[in-house]
Amino acid sequence: DGGITQSPKYLFRKEGQNVTLSCEQNLNHDAMYWYRQDPGQGLRLIYYSQIVNDFQKGDIAEGYSVSREKKESFPLTVTSAQKNPTAFYLCAIWVAQGAEAFFGQGTRLTVV
Amino acid sequence: GENVEQHPSTLSVQEGDSAVIKCTYSDSASNYFPWYKQELGKRPQLIIDIRSNVGEKKDQRIAVTLNKTAKHFSLHITETQPEDSAVYFCAATTGAGGTSYGKLTFGQGTILTVHP
């Protein structure tokens, strides 16, 4: 997994429910990111965090929330306020030394 | 904020031909331009990148060129093979090259199909 783990791989949610996607890294990197991928639209930034207990909104933060209580963990909550949550969600770490964004395997969320 | 446009959205070539994907960006402060390859159902993986102090970079069959004046950069794949078939994304960020971190702005993606 390259040191970054996303779970679960597939997730089904009923309309009106909140759901939390997990992202864990064991590489001791400071910066972590959440992206959403929809067909034909590339990847769009939801939230990012550069240090523990701090995070910033990305381009499409509405309907999402995050926390960064530990350096190794950056969970994403998809709230009921997100009107179209069905998508592929990718967590990434920023490897500063190599200047590379390294992605997790992703979570495919489907609203049923 | 940064805006990245990528063309074409789909590209079909015969095995052995070359493929070129082009991207333009809007923020002149962007200084790092990676290209990612994503196979179906998998995570994007970095295949090559270029920084703003370099005009061209090559890695075997893959090359990237950067024109800072025109604010565009391109991916070139020579001698294409069926295993090159995937979705390719360009991206831009201002965060590379120092102690600052960056956030990536991605293009819309190009579906490359290489026919045997």
Tab-separated table of C-alpha atoms in Angstrom:
chain	number	residue	atom	x	y	z
A	1	ASP	CA	0.000	0.000	0.000
A	2	GLY	CA	3.014	2.278	-0.022
A	3	GLY	CA	2.384	3.370	3.562
A	4	ILE	CA	-1.063	4.876	3.080
A	5	THR	CA	-4.233	2.907	3.741
A	6	GLN	CA	-7.798	3.792	2.910
A	7	SER	CA	-10.785	1.866	4.198
A	8	PRO	CA	-13.206	0.552	3.328
A	9	LYS	CA	-12.666	-0.078	-0.378
A	10	TYR	CA	-16.408	0.031	-1.068
A	11	LEU	CA	-19.022	1.834	0.984
A	12	PHE	CA	-22.765	2.088	0.609
A	13	ARG	CA	-24.768	4.815	2.265
A	14	LYS	CA	-28.432	5.495	2.568
A	15	GLU	CA	-29.629	8.965	1.778
A	16	GLY	CA	-29.595	11.205	4.846
A	17	GLN	CA	-26.836	9.328	6.607
A	18	ASN	CA	-23.377	10.529	7.519
A	19	VAL	CA	-20.478	8.237	6.688
A	20	THR	CA	-16.773	8.397	7.559
A	21	LEU	CA	-13.944	7.329	5.273
A	22	SER	CA	-10.664	6.341	6.870
A	23	CYS	CA	-7.180	7.356	5.748
A	24	GLU	CA	-4.101	6.246	7.678
A	25	GLN	CA	-0.409	6.727	6.891
A	26	ASN	CA	2.678	5.334	8.585
A	27	LEU	CA	5.239	7.444	6.749
A	28	ASN	CA	5.334	10.340	9.209
A	29	HIS	CA	4.397	12.914	6.580
A	30	ASP	CA	2.801	16.155	7.653
A	31	ALA	CA	0.541	16.973	4.725
A	32	MET	CA	-2.509	14.921	3.842
A	33	TYR	CA	-5.232	15.532	1.266
A	34	TRP	CA	-8.686	14.339	0.275
A	35	TYR	CA	-9.725	14.337	-3.370
A	36	ARG	CA	-12.963	13.406	-5.026
A	37	GLN	CA	-13.003	11.822	-8.485
A	38	ASP	CA	-16.010	11.823	-10.789
A	39	PRO	CA	-16.013	10.490	-14.359
A	40	GLY	CA	-14.753	13.080	-16.825
A	41	GLN	CA	-13.956	15.659	-14.157
A	42	GLY	CA	-10.545	14.661	-12.919
A	43	LEU	CA	-9.694	14.956	-9.253
A	44	ARG	CA	-10.966	17.806	-7.127
A	45	LEU	CA	-9.588	18.820	-3.736
A	46	ILE	CA	-11.997	18.559	-0.781
A	47	TYR	CA	-9.825	19.290	2.265
A	48	TYR	CA	-6.163	19.259	3.170
A	49	SER	CA	-4.104	19.349	6.335
A	50	GLN	CA	-0.510	20.418	6.721
A	51	ILE	CA	-0.120	19.798	10.459
A	52	VAL	CA	-1.964	18.144	13.305
A	53	ASN	CA	-5.075	19.974	14.522
A	54	ASP	CA	-5.150	22.184	11.436
A	55	PHE	CA	-6.879	21.788	8.073
A	56	GLN	CA	-8.101	23.957	5.204
A	57	LYS	CA	-10.976	23.771	2.770
A	58	GLY	CA	-10.257	22.827	-0.794
A	59	ASP	CA	-12.331	23.610	-3.854
A	60	ILE	CA	-15.390	21.481	-3.000
A	61	ALA	CA	-15.581	21.347	0.831
A	62	GLU	CA	-19.336	21.860	1.164
A	63	GLY	CA	-21.043	18.820	2.688
A	64	TYR	CA	-17.777	17.351	4.002
A	65	SER	CA	-15.890	17.547	7.278
A	66	VAL	CA	-12.478	16.351	8.447
A	67	SER	CA	-10.355	16.081	11.558
A	68	ARG	CA	-6.621	15.767	12.156
A	69	GLU	CA	-6.198	14.735	15.778
A	70	LYS	CA	-3.223	12.492	15.012
A	71	LYS	CA	-0.478	12.890	12.447
A	72	GLU	CA	-1.128	9.468	10.952
A	73	SER	CA	-4.895	9.826	10.531
A	74	PHE	CA	-7.068	12.132	8.406
A	75	PRO	CA	-10.671	10.851	8.297
A	76	LEU	CA	-13.268	12.358	5.973
A	77	THR	CA	-16.945	12.524	6.898
A	78	VAL	CA	-19.466	12.792	4.107
A	79	THR	CA	-22.490	14.444	5.678
A	80	SER	CA	-26.125	14.393	4.656
A	81	ALA	CA	-25.606	17.929	3.376
A	82	GLN	CA	-23.562	16.577	0.457
A	83	LYS	CA	-26.197	16.288	-2.251
A	84	ASN	CA	-24.340	14.076	-4.664
A	85	PRO	CA	-21.875	11.976	-2.658
A	86	THR	CA	-21.534	9.022	-5.009
A	87	ALA	CA	-17.902	9.160	-6.174
A	88	PHE	CA	-14.425	7.692	-5.837
A	89	TYR	CA	-12.594	9.261	-2.878
A	90	LEU	CA	-8.807	9.377	-2.801
A	91	CYS	CA	-6.592	10.264	0.121
A	92	ALA	CA	-3.046	11.426	-0.562
A	93	ILE	CA	0.101	12.344	1.299
A	94	TRP	CA	2.540	14.977	0.127
A	95	VAL	CA	6.061	13.593	0.081
A	96	ALA	CA	7.969	16.850	0.451
A	97	GLN	CA	11.419	15.422	-0.159
A	98	GLY	CA	10.441	14.007	-3.515
A	99	ALA	CA	7.715	16.603	-4.154
A	100	GLU	CA	5.166	13.939	-4.976
A	101	ALA	CA	1.537	13.382	-4.048
A	102	PHE	CA	1.168	9.678	-3.260
A	103	PHE	CA	-2.360	8.308	-3.301
A	104	GLY	CA	-4.141	5.643	-1.335
A	105	GLN	CA	-6.139	2.928	-3.070
A	106	GLY	CA	-9.372	4.881	-2.763
A	107	THR	CA	-12.875	4.333	-1.411
A	108	ARG	CA	-15.814	4.031	-3.769
A	109	LEU	CA	-18.886	5.493	-2.087
A	110	THR	CA	-22.335	4.753	-3.429
A	111	VAL	CA	-25.586	6.208	-2.153
A	112	VAL	CA	-28.438	3.712	-2.252
B	1	GLY	CA	-7.087	29.992	-7.948
B	2	GLU	CA	-5.362	27.732	-10.404
B	3	ASN	CA	-7.241	26.283	-13.365
B	4	VAL	CA	-5.876	23.454	-15.495
B	5	GLU	CA	-7.351	22.512	-18.867
B	6	GLN	CA	-6.435	19.196	-20.499
B	7	HIS	CA	-6.913	18.029	-24.086
B	8	PRO	CA	-7.938	15.784	-25.675
B	9	SER	CA	-10.425	14.005	-23.443
B	10	THR	CA	-9.977	10.770	-25.411
B	11	LEU	CA	-7.107	9.620	-27.593
B	12	SER	CA	-6.933	6.453	-29.659
B	13	VAL	CA	-3.675	5.322	-31.299
B	14	GLN	CA	-2.212	2.249	-32.903
B	15	GLU	CA	0.511	0.343	-31.117
B	16	GLY	CA	3.880	1.871	-31.943
B	17	ASP	CA	2.488	5.325	-32.653
B	18	SER	CA	3.170	8.388	-30.517
B	19	ALA	CA	0.624	10.029	-28.229
B	20	VAL	CA	0.586	13.647	-27.096
B	21	ILE	CA	-1.566	15.136	-24.336
B	22	LYS	CA	-1.616	18.868	-23.702
B	23	CYS	CA	-2.459	20.975	-20.652
B	24	THR	CA	-2.682	24.686	-19.988
B	25	TYR	CA	-2.618	26.391	-16.611
B	26	SER	CA	-3.661	29.819	-15.410
B	27	ASP	CA	-1.520	30.651	-12.360
B	28	SER	CA	1.906	31.921	-13.371
B	29	ALA	CA	3.145	31.096	-9.854
B	30	SER	CA	2.730	27.362	-10.467
B	31	ASN	CA	6.120	25.730	-10.422
B	32	TYR	CA	5.586	21.972	-10.388
B	33	PHE	CA	3.749	19.938	-13.027
B	34	PRO	CA	3.240	16.199	-12.471
B	35	TRP	CA	1.577	13.662	-14.727
B	36	TYR	CA	-0.353	10.735	-13.300
B	37	LYS	CA	-1.486	7.483	-14.887
B	38	GLN	CA	-4.583	5.785	-13.555
B	39	GLU	CA	-5.646	2.298	-14.551
B	40	LEU	CA	-9.257	1.267	-14.159
B	41	GLY	CA	-10.323	1.131	-10.515
B	42	LYS	CA	-6.850	1.922	-9.222
B	43	ARG	CA	-5.124	4.911	-7.692
B	44	PRO	CA	-3.333	7.539	-9.780
B	45	GLN	CA	0.404	6.936	-9.981
B	46	LEU	CA	3.059	9.506	-10.801
B	47	ILE	CA	4.806	8.755	-14.089
B	48	ILE	CA	6.834	11.899	-14.684
B	49	ASP	CA	7.026	15.470	-13.455
B	50	ILE	CA	8.723	18.712	-14.383
B	51	ARG	CA	9.639	21.841	-12.471
B	52	SER	CA	9.452	25.379	-13.737
B	53	ASN	CA	13.206	25.763	-14.080
B	54	VAL	CA	13.339	22.975	-16.683
B	55	GLY	CA	11.968	23.015	-20.221
B	56	GLU	CA	11.972	19.310	-20.955
B	57	LYS	CA	12.397	16.021	-19.142
B	58	LYS	CA	12.563	12.512	-20.531
B	59	ASP	CA	12.267	9.066	-19.010
B	60	GLN	CA	12.572	6.246	-21.517
B	61	ARG	CA	9.460	6.424	-23.739
B	62	ILE	CA	7.876	9.280	-21.805
B	63	ALA	CA	8.760	12.955	-22.029
B	64	VAL	CA	7.245	16.165	-20.736
B	65	THR	CA	7.773	19.669	-22.097
B	66	LEU	CA	6.982	22.962	-20.397
B	67	ASN	CA	6.456	26.385	-21.952
B	68	LYS	CA	6.250	28.877	-19.074
B	69	THR	CA	5.598	31.842	-21.319
B	70	ALA	CA	2.561	30.241	-22.894
B	71	LYS	CA	1.651	28.444	-19.651
B	72	HIS	CA	1.272	25.048	-21.178
B	73	PHE	CA	2.903	21.662	-20.770
B	74	SER	CA	2.610	18.409	-22.676
B	75	LEU	CA	3.109	14.681	-22.192
B	76	HIS	CA	4.662	12.726	-25.033
B	77	ILE	CA	4.587	8.930	-25.174
B	78	THR	CA	6.560	7.285	-27.966
B	79	GLU	CA	6.315	3.710	-29.256
B	80	THR	CA	3.024	3.203	-27.459
B	81	GLN	CA	2.107	-0.232	-26.141
B	82	PRO	CA	-1.286	-1.687	-25.147
B	83	GLU	CA	-0.264	-1.476	-21.480
B	84	ASP	CA	-0.069	2.309	-21.883
B	85	SER	CA	-3.869	2.304	-22.108
B	86	ALA	CA	-5.172	4.212	-19.084
B	87	VAL	CA	-6.438	7.615	-17.975
B	88	TYR	CA	-3.736	10.279	-17.796
B	89	PHE	CA	-4.001	13.392	-15.639
B	90	CYS	CA	-1.905	16.514	-15.642
B	91	ALA	CA	-1.693	18.735	-12.585
B	92	ALA	CA	-0.128	21.938	-11.344
B	93	THR	CA	0.879	23.272	-7.957
B	94	THR	CA	2.905	26.039	-6.370
B	95	GLY	CA	4.060	23.918	-3.481
B	96	ALA	CA	7.192	22.163	-4.680
B	97	GLY	CA	10.833	23.047	-4.259
B	98	GLY	CA	11.133	24.032	-0.661
B	99	THR	CA	9.568	23.895	2.763
B	100	SER	CA	6.102	24.800	1.538
B	101	TYR	CA	3.573	22.122	0.781
B	102	GLY	CA	1.196	22.320	-2.093
B	103	LYS	CA	-2.234	21.348	-3.240
B	104	LEU	CA	-2.666	19.927	-6.736
B	105	THR	CA	-5.083	21.202	-9.324
B	106	PHE	CA	-5.813	18.490	-11.853
B	107	GLY	CA	-6.852	18.527	-15.452
B	108	GLN	CA	-9.968	16.651	-16.508
B	109	GLY	CA	-8.086	13.580	-17.705
B	110	THR	CA	-7.394	11.888	-21.054
B	111	ILE	CA	-8.494	8.346	-21.784
B	112	LEU	CA	-5.715	6.823	-23.888
B	113	THR	CA	-6.451	3.642	-25.805
B	114	VAL	CA	-3.635	1.836	-27.609
B	115	HIS	CA	-4.871	-0.679	-30.160
B	116	PRO	CA	-2.688	-3.751	-30.835
